[in-house]
Each structure stands twice: as C-alpha cells, then as structure tokens.
Short mmCIF file of C-alpha atoms in Angstrom, two decimals:
data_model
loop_
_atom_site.label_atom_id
_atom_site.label_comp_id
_atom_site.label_asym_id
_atom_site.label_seq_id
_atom_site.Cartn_x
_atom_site.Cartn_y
_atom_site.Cartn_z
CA UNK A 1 25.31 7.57 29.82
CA UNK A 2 24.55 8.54 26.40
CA UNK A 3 23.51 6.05 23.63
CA UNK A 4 23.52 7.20 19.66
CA UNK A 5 21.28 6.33 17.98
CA UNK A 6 22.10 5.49 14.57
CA UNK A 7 21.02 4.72 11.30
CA UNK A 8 20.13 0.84 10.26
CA UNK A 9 21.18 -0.99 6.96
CA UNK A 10 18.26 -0.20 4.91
CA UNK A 11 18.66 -3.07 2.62
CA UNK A 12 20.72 -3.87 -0.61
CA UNK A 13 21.69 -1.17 -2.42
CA UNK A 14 20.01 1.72 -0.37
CA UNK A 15 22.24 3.78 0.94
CA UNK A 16 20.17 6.88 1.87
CA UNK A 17 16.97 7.55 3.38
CA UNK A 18 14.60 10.41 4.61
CA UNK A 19 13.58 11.46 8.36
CA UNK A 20 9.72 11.43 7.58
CA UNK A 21 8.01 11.18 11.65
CA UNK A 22 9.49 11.46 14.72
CA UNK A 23 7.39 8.46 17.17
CA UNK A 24 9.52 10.49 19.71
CA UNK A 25 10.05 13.60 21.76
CA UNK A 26 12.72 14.97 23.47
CA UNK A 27 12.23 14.25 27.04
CA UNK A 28 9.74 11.11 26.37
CA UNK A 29 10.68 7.56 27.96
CA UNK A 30 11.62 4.60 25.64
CA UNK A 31 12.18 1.40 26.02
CA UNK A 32 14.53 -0.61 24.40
CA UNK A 33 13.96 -1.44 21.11
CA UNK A 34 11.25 0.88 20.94
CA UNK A 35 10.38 3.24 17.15
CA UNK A 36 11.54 6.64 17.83
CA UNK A 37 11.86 7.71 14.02
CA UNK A 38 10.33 6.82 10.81
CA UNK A 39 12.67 6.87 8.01
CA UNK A 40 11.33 6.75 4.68
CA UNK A 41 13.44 5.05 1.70
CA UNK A 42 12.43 4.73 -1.90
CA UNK A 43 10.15 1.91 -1.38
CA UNK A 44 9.48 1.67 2.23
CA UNK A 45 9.55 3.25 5.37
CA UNK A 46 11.49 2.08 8.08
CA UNK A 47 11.40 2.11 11.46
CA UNK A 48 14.21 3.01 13.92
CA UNK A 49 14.49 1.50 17.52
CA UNK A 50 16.39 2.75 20.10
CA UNK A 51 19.47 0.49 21.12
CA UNK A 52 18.53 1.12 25.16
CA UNK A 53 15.49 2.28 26.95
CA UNK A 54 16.35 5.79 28.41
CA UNK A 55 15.16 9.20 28.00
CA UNK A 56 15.60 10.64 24.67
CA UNK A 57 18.02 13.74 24.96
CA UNK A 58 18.25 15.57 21.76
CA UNK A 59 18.03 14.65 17.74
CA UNK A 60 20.66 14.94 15.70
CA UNK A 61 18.92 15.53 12.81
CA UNK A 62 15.92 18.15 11.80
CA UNK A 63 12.52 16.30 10.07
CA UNK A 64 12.90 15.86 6.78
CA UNK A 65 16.26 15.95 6.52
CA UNK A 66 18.38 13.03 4.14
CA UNK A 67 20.00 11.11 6.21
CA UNK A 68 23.08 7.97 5.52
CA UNK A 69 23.68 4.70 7.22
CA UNK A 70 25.10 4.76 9.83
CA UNK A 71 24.52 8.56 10.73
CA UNK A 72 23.52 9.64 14.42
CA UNK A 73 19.97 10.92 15.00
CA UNK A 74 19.40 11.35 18.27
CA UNK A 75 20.72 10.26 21.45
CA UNK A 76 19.08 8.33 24.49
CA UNK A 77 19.87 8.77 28.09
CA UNK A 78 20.44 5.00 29.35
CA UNK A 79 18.55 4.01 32.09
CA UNK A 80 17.36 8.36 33.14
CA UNK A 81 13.94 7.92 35.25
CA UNK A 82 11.07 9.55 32.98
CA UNK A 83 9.87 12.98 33.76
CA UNK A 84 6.72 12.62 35.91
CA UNK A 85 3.04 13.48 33.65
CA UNK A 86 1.77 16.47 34.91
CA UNK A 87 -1.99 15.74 37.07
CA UNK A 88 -5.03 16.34 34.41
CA UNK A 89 -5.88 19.70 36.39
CA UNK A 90 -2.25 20.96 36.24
CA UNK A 91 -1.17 23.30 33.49
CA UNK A 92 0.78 21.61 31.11
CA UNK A 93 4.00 23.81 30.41
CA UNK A 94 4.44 23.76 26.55
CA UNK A 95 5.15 26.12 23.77
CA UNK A 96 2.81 24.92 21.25
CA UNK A 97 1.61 27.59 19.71
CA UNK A 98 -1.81 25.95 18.09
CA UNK A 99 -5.39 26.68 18.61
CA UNK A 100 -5.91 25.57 22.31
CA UNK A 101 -8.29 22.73 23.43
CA UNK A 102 -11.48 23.89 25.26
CA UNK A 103 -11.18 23.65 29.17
CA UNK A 104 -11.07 20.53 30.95
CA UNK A 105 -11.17 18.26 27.68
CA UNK A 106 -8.36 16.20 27.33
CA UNK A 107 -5.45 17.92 25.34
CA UNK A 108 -3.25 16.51 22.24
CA UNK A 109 -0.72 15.72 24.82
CA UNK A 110 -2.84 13.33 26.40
CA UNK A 111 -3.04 11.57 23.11
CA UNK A 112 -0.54 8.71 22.12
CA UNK A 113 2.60 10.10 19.81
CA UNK A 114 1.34 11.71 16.45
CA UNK A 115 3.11 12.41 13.39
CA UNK A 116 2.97 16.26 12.65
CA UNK A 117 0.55 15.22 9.80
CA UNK A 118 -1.71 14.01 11.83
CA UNK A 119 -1.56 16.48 14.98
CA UNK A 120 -2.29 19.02 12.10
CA UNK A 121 -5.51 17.13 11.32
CA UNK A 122 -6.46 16.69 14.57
CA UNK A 123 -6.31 20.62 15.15
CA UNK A 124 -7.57 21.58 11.68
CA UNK A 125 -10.90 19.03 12.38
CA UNK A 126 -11.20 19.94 16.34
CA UNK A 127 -11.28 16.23 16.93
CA UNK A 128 -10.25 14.68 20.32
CA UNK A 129 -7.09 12.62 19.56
CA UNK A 130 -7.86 10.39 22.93
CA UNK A 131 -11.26 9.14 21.58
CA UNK A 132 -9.87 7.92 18.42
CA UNK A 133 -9.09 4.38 18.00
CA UNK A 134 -5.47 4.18 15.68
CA UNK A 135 -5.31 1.39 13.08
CA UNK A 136 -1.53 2.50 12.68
CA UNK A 137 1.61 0.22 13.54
CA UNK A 138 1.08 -0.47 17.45
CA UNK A 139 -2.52 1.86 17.35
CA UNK A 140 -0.80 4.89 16.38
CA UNK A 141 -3.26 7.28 14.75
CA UNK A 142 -3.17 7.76 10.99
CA UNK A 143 -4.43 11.01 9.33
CA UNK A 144 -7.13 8.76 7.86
CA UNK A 145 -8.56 7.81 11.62
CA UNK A 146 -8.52 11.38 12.57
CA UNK A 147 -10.91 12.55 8.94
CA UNK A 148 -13.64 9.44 9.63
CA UNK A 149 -13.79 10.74 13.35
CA UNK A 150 -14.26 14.50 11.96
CA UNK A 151 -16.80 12.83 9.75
CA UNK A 152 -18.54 10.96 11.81
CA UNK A 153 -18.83 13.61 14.12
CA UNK A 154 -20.32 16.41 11.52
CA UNK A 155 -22.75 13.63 10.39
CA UNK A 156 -23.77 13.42 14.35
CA UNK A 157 -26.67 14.66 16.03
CA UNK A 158 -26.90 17.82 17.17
CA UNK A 159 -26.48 16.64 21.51
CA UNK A 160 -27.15 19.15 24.48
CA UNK A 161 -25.73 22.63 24.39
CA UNK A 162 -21.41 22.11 24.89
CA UNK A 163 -18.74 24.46 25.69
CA UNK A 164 -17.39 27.28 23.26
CA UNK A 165 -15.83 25.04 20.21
CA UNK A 166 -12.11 25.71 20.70
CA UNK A 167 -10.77 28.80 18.22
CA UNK A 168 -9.64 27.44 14.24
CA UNK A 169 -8.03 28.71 11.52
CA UNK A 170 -10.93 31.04 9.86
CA UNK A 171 -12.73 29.31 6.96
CA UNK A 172 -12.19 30.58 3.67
CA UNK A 173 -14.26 33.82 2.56
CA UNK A 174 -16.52 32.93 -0.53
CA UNK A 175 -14.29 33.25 -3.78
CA UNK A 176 -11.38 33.17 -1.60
CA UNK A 177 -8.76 30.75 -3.59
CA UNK A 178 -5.79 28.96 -1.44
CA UNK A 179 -2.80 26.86 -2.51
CA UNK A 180 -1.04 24.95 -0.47
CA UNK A 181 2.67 23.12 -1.03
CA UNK A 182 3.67 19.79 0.48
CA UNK A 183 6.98 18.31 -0.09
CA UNK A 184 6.44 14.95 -2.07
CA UNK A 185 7.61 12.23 0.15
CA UNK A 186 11.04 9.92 -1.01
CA UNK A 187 8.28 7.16 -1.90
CA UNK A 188 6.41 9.74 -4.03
CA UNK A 189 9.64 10.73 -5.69
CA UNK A 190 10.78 7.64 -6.86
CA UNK A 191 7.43 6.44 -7.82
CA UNK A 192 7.24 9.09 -10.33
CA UNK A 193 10.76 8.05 -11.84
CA UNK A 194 10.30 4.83 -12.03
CA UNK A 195 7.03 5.27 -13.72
CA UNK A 196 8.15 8.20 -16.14
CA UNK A 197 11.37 5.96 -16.76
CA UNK A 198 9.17 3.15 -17.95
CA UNK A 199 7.13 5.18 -20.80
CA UNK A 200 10.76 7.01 -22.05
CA UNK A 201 12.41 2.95 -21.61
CA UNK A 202 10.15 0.59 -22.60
CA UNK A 203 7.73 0.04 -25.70
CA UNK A 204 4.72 0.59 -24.08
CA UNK A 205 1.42 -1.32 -25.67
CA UNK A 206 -1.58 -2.73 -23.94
CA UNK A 207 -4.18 -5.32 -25.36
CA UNK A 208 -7.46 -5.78 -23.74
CA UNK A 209 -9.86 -8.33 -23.28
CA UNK A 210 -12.97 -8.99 -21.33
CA UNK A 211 -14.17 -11.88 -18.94
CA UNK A 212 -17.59 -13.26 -17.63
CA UNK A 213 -17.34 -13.53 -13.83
CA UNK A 214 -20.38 -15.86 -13.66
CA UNK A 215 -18.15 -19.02 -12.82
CA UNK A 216 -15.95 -17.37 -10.49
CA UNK A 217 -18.58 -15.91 -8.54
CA UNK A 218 -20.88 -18.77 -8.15
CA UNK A 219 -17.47 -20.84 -6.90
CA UNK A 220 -16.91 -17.99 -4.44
CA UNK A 221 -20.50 -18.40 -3.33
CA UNK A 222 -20.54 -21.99 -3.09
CA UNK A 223 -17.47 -22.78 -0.93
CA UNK A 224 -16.83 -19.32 1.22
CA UNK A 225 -18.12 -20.14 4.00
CA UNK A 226 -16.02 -23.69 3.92
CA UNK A 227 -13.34 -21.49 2.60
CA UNK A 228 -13.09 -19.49 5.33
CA UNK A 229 -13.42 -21.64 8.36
CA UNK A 230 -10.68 -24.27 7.28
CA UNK A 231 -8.44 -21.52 6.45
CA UNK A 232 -9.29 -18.33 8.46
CA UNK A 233 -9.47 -16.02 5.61
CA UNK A 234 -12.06 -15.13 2.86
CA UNK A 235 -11.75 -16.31 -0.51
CA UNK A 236 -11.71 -13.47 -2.95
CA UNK A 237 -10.84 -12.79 -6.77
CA UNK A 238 -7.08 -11.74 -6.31
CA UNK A 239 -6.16 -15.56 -5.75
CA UNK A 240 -8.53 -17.01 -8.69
CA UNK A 241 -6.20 -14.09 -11.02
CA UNK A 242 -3.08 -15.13 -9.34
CA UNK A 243 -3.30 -18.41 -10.57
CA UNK A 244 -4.78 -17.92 -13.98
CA UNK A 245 -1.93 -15.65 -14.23
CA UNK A 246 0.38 -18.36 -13.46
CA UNK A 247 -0.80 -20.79 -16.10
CA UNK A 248 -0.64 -17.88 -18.67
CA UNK A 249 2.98 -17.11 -17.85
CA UNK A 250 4.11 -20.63 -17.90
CA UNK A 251 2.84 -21.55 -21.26
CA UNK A 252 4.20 -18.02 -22.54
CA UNK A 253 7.15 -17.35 -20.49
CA UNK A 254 8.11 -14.02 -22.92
CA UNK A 255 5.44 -12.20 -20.46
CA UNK A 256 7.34 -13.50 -17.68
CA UNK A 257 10.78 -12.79 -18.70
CA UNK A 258 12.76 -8.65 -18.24
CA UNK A 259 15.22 -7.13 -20.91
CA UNK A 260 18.84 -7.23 -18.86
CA UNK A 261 21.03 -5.77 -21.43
CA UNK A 262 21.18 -7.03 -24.59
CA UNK A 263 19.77 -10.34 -22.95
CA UNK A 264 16.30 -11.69 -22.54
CA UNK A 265 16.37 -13.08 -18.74
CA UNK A 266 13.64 -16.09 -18.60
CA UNK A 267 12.14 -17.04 -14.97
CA UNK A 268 10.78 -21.06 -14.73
CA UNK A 269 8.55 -19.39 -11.54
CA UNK A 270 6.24 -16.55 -10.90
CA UNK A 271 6.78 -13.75 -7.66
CA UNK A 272 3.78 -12.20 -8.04
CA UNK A 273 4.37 -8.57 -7.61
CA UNK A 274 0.41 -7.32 -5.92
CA UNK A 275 0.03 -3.63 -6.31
CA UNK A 276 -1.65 -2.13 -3.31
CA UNK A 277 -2.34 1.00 -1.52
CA UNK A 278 -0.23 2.36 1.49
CA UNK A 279 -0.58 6.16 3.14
CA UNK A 280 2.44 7.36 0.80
CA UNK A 281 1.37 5.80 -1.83
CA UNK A 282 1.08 2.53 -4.15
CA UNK A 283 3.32 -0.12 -3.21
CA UNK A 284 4.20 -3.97 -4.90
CA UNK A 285 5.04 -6.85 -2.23
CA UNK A 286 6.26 -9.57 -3.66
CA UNK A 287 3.96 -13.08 -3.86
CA UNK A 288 7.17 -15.49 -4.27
CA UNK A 289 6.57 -18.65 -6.40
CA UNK A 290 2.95 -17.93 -6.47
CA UNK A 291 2.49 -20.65 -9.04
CA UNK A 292 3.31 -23.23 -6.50
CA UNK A 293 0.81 -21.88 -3.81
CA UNK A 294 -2.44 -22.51 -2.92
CA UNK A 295 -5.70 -20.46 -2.84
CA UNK A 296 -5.68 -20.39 0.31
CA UNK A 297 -2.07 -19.86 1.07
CA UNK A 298 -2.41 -16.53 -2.13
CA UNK A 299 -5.27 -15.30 -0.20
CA UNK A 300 -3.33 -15.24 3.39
CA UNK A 301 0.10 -13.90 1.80
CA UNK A 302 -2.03 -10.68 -0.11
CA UNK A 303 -4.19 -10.20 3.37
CA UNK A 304 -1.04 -10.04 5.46
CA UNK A 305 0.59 -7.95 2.55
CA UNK A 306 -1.87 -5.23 2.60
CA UNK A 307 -2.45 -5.33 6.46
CA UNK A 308 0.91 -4.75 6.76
CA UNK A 309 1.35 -1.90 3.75
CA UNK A 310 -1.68 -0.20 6.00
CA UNK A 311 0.59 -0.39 9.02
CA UNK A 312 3.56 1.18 6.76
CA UNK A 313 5.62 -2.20 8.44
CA UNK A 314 6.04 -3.65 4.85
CA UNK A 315 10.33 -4.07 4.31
CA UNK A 316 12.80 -3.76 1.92
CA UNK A 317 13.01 -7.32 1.14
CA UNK A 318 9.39 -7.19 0.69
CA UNK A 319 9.70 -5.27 -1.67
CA UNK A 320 12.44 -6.98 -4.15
CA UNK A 321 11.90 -8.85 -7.21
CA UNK A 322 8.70 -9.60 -8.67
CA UNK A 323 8.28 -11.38 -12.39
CA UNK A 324 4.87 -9.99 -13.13
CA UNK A 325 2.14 -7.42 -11.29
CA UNK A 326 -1.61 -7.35 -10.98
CA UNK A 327 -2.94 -4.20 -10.18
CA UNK A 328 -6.55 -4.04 -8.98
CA UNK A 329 -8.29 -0.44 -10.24
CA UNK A 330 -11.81 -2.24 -9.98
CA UNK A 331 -11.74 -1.79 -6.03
CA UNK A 332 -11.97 1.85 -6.54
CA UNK A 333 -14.50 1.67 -9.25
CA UNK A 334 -12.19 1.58 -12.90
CA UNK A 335 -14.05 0.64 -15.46
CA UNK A 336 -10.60 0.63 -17.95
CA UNK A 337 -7.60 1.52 -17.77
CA UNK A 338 -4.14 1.23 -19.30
CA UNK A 339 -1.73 0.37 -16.63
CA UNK A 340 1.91 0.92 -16.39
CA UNK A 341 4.70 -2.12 -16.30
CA UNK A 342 6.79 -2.24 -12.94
CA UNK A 343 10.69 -2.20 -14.41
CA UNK A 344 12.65 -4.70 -15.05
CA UNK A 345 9.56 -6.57 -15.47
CA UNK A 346 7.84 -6.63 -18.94
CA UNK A 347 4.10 -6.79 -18.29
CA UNK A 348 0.95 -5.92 -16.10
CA UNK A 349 -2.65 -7.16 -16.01
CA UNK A 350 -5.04 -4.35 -15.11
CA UNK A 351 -8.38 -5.93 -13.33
CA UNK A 352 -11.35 -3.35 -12.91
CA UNK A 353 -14.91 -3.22 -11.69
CA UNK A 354 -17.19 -5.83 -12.40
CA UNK A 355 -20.72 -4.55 -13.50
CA UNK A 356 -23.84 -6.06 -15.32
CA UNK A 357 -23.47 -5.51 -19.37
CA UNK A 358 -25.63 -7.43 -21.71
CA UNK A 359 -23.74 -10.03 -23.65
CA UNK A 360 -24.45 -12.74 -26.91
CA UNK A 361 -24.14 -16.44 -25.64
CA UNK A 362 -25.35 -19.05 -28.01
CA UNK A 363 -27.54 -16.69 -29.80
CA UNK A 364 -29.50 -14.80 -27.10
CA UNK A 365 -28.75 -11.40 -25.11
CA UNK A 366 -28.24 -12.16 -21.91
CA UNK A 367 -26.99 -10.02 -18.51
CA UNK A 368 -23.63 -11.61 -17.06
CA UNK A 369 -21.16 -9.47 -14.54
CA UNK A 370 -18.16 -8.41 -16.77
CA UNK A 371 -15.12 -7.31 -16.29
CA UNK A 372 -12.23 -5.41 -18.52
CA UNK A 373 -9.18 -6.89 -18.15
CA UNK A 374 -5.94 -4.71 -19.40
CA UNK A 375 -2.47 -6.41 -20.43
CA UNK A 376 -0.25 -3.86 -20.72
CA UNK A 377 3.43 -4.76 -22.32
CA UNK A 378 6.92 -3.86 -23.28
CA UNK A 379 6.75 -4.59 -27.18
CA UNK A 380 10.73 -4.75 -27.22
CA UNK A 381 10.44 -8.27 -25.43
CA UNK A 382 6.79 -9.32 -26.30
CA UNK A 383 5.18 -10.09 -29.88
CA UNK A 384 1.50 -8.85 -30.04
CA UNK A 385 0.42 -12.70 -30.45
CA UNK A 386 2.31 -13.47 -27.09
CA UNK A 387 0.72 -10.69 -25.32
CA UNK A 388 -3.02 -11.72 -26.71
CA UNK A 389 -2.78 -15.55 -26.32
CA UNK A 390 -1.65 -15.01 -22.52
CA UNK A 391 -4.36 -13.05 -22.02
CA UNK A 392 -6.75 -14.79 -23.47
CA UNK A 393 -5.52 -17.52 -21.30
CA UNK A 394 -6.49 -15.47 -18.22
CA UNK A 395 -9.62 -15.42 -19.49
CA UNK A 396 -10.31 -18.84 -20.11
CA UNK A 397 -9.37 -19.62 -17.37
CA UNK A 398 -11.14 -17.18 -14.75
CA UNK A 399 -14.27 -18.25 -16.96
CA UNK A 400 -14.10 -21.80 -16.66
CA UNK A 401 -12.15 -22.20 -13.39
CA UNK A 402 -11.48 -26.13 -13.86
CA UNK A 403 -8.99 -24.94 -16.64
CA UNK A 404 -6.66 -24.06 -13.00
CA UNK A 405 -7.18 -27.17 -11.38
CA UNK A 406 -6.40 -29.39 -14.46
CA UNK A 407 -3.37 -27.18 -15.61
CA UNK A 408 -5.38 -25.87 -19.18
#
C-alpha cells in the first residue's frame, strides 16, 4: 500500500518552504520515521520523516521546487522488502553519467546518502566518500568533510605508485576565466531582506568602545579546569558577555526594548539571540531568560546551539524571539566592525579579536589583550547616552568581573 508523504507544520506563520536535499532515493529502504527530504524555510531547515518504513516509490516534487503544508512529496511503499545491494564485484546498473571511480575502489554508491552538493564535491576532489567520517545530522557527509579530506590528501605524501586517477573535469587553461551561478538558498534569501530591510527601517548608528581582557582571562585560567569537570563543558568568553550584557540591559532597558508601531514594547528579561554559523548561512538561536542563567548553564545552551546549527537540526521555535544579539566576528579574526541589528530588536554588540596593543594605566605604557567592542543601534528608540552608558557597562563589567557577581 502506498503512504504520502506530506508536508509538516513548519511553525507559526510559515506557510511555505523549499525542497533543498533529498536523504532519499527512489527505490532505497526507510524506516519509519526516517529523513527522506530536507526542506529549507526562511530560518531553518527541516527535516521530513516518512510516516511508515517501506520502499520509497516516486517524489512528487522536483529539487528545489516551493513547496506548501500539507503538499505530497513522495510516496512510500508500506512494508515492500528492499531491493537486494548488488555484490562489490557486480556491476552496479546506474545511469550516472559522472566521471567513473577507478576499478575495484569503492564507488559513491557505496557511500551513505549525499546531498547533490556534496556528491559534486566528492567527484570534483576525486575523494572516496566511504573513507570520510560525516559530522552531519546522523554522520551524513557535509561538503565541508569532503574539502578537508581533498586537503588532507593533496598535503599527503607521495605513497607507492596507484592506479590511473579516475578521469575529471579538465582544469582551467591559464587565463581561462569561469563563472559559475548557484541559486541562493530560501535562508540566503531572507537573510538578505531582513538585513537590507533593517538599514532602509531603522536608524542605524553604532558607538564603540574598547575592553582589557586581562581579568577575564586570568578567571578563565584560574578555574577551567574546575569549570569543566563539575560541569562538562569549557568555560569561554560568550558566557562572561552574556551576562555583562544582561546587567547592561537591565539598568537601560531602551536597548532591550523593539519599536511595535507607534509603541515602545519594554521586556523585564533578556533571550539572548547568539549569532552563529550554519552551512547556509548565519543563524540566531535564542538564549531565553539568559539573565537568570548561570555560566555554566550559558555555556551548555550556546555549545548545544551551535552543535546543533552544524548539524542543520536547529528548529523553528529555536529560532523565535530574541531581545538582544551578540555576534562574535573575533572568531574569524575582526578586528572592527559595524554590525547589523536583528529586527524587531533595537541593538547588537559586535565582539572581535583580542590582540596585544599597548595601553596607558596609571601613567605607564603597558601591553594588555584588547578587544573592540561594537554597539550598534536603532537611534529611533535609543538616545546616544543610552547606547554609550550600556556599553560602557559591558565594559566595566567584562574588566572587573566581580561587577557580575555583585549585580554593578
């Protein structure tokens, strides 16, 4: 009997969504409750299970393709026996039409299920799929796996003479130029919007500041090795920021607060929106009532958060709300920057690399580890004097750490 499968409530308010992977083939077993498709919404992607475990029979729909709630996909055969896997020595019957594998080594369809992105990698970089460990959702390779493999191997070794390398698309001649176009993904799409929609919305200003490390570090130092074996995770700067944030937005709650009309909405808590990096781009999961948390519990919520935004597992509610965002530039090396508010909220902090610079204290030059810090603002809802004394908070604060603990 055949089973549609449909698609899932994507959350409040989203209605639509995009067919970005099939996890699936026509003619593969599944079991029940088992990822066959990978939808992609504006802010997440989304997995779809099949309702039965079967044989997939057919897709409804072609990749790439927008797709409603509630729309049919592709259909499962309940309970069909799967098609026996042809013996290693056997010729595989297939129409694939790229470069083939060399003889005997194991062939892309030996490898677990790929997303076309990634099977394209793994034939561009002559890489064998089944030797590559996946750090995707359920060890799935991720295009990322498959270039560190091509790396590691070109950095390799020379080894004994091998086989005839298996034929690839022909390098580019010398001076040759090539383009290539890639459909931006939903995620992309809306992530532009939203941004653009924030410069043309809001009064855009940002005020800048910047803050010894020295205490922070030495704390970090001191307790985390303690830190991490009563807890079970390491104790880094994103929680010491959380919660100097959370004392700056308390005692100014402007920075905390959105524009809803022609009123001024004020929040008496902080969900901590944490900017970090997925495959399709930057994402914000939302800390809730961050000012009420511990280090330690900060610490494990981001970890799990950007484990999970690796994974692409991250959901919609995840996603929802948020009073305030830190964005970290200094883990890829910023120096400054000028970041951009998340709407409806009214303000970011910007945190960036931390480097040696010689500074003045009590006189004398001396070398401390400094770091810009960035507080970007919608001027509509925030005074300049707002926007400087809660940032000047955060700096206080990160710079004499006791200032958390004793609620300065």
């Amino acid at each position: 009997m055949a089973t549609e499968v449909k698609v899932p409530v994507l959350g409040e308010s989203v209605t639509e969504a995009t067919v970005g992977e099939w996890l699936k083939q026509v003619g593969d077993a599944v079991a029940a409750d088992e990822p066959i498709a990978s939808l992609e919404t504006d802010k997440v992607a989304v997995e779809v299970p099949s309702p039965v475990a079967g044989i997939i029979s057919g897709f409804s729909v072609e990749l790439g393709e927008t797709v409603e709630v509630g729309a049919v996909i592709a259909t499962v055969e309940e309970g069909a026996a799967p098609a026996a896997k042809p013996k290693a020595d056997a010729p595989a019957e297939t129409t694939k039409v790229a470069p083939a594998p060399a003889e005997d080594a194991p062939t892309i369809e030996d490898a677990p299920t790929m997303s076309p992105a990634v099977r394209r990698a793994v034939l561009e970089h002559g890489v064998d799929p089944t030797t590559i460990k996946g750090t995707g959702k359920d060890g799935r390779l991720t295009k990322e796996d498959v270039l560190a493999a091509a790396k590691a191997k070109d950095a390799a070794p020379a080894a004994a003479p091998a086989a005839t390398p298996a034929p690839t698309a022909p390098a580019a001649a010398k001076g040759e130029r090539r383009e290539e176009r890639v459909k931006m993904t939903r995620m992309r799409q809306t992530i532009a919007k939203r941004l653009k929609g924030a410069q043309e919305e809001a009064a855009l200003l940002t005020t800048f500041n910047d803050c010894d490390m020295t205490a922070v570090i030495e704390a970090r130092e001191a307790y985390k090795d303690m830190f991490a074996k009563k807890h079970g995770i390491k104790l880094g700067f994103m929680s010491f920021f959380a919660k100097a944030a959370a004392l700056a937005l308390k005692d100014v709650p402007a920075v905390n607060a959105q524009i809803d009309g022609d009123e001024i909405v004020y929040h008496d808590y902080v969900d901590l929106s944490v900017a970090v990096s997925a495959p399709n781009g930057l994402v914000v999961p939302v800390v809730r009532s961050i000012d009420q948390m511990s280090f330690a519990e900060i610490e494990l919520a981001i970890a799990d958060f950007g484990k999970r935004a690796k994974e692409g597992s991250l959901t919609m509610e995840d996603m929802t709300g948020g009073t305030f965002t830190i964005s970290n530039g200094g883990v890829f090396g910023s120096l400054m920057s000028t970041p951009i508010i998340n709407p409806p909220q009214s303000a970011v902090l910007g945190l960036h690399r931390i480097e040696d610079r010689p500074v003045a204290l009590n006189g004398e030059v001396v070398i401390r580890p400094m770091m810009y810090l960035a507080l970007s603002y919608d001027h509509r809802i925030i005074d300049g004097r707002e926007a400087v004394t809660a940032l000047k908070i955060m700096k206080e604060a990160i710079e004499d750490p006791m200032r958390m603990l004793i609620d300065l």
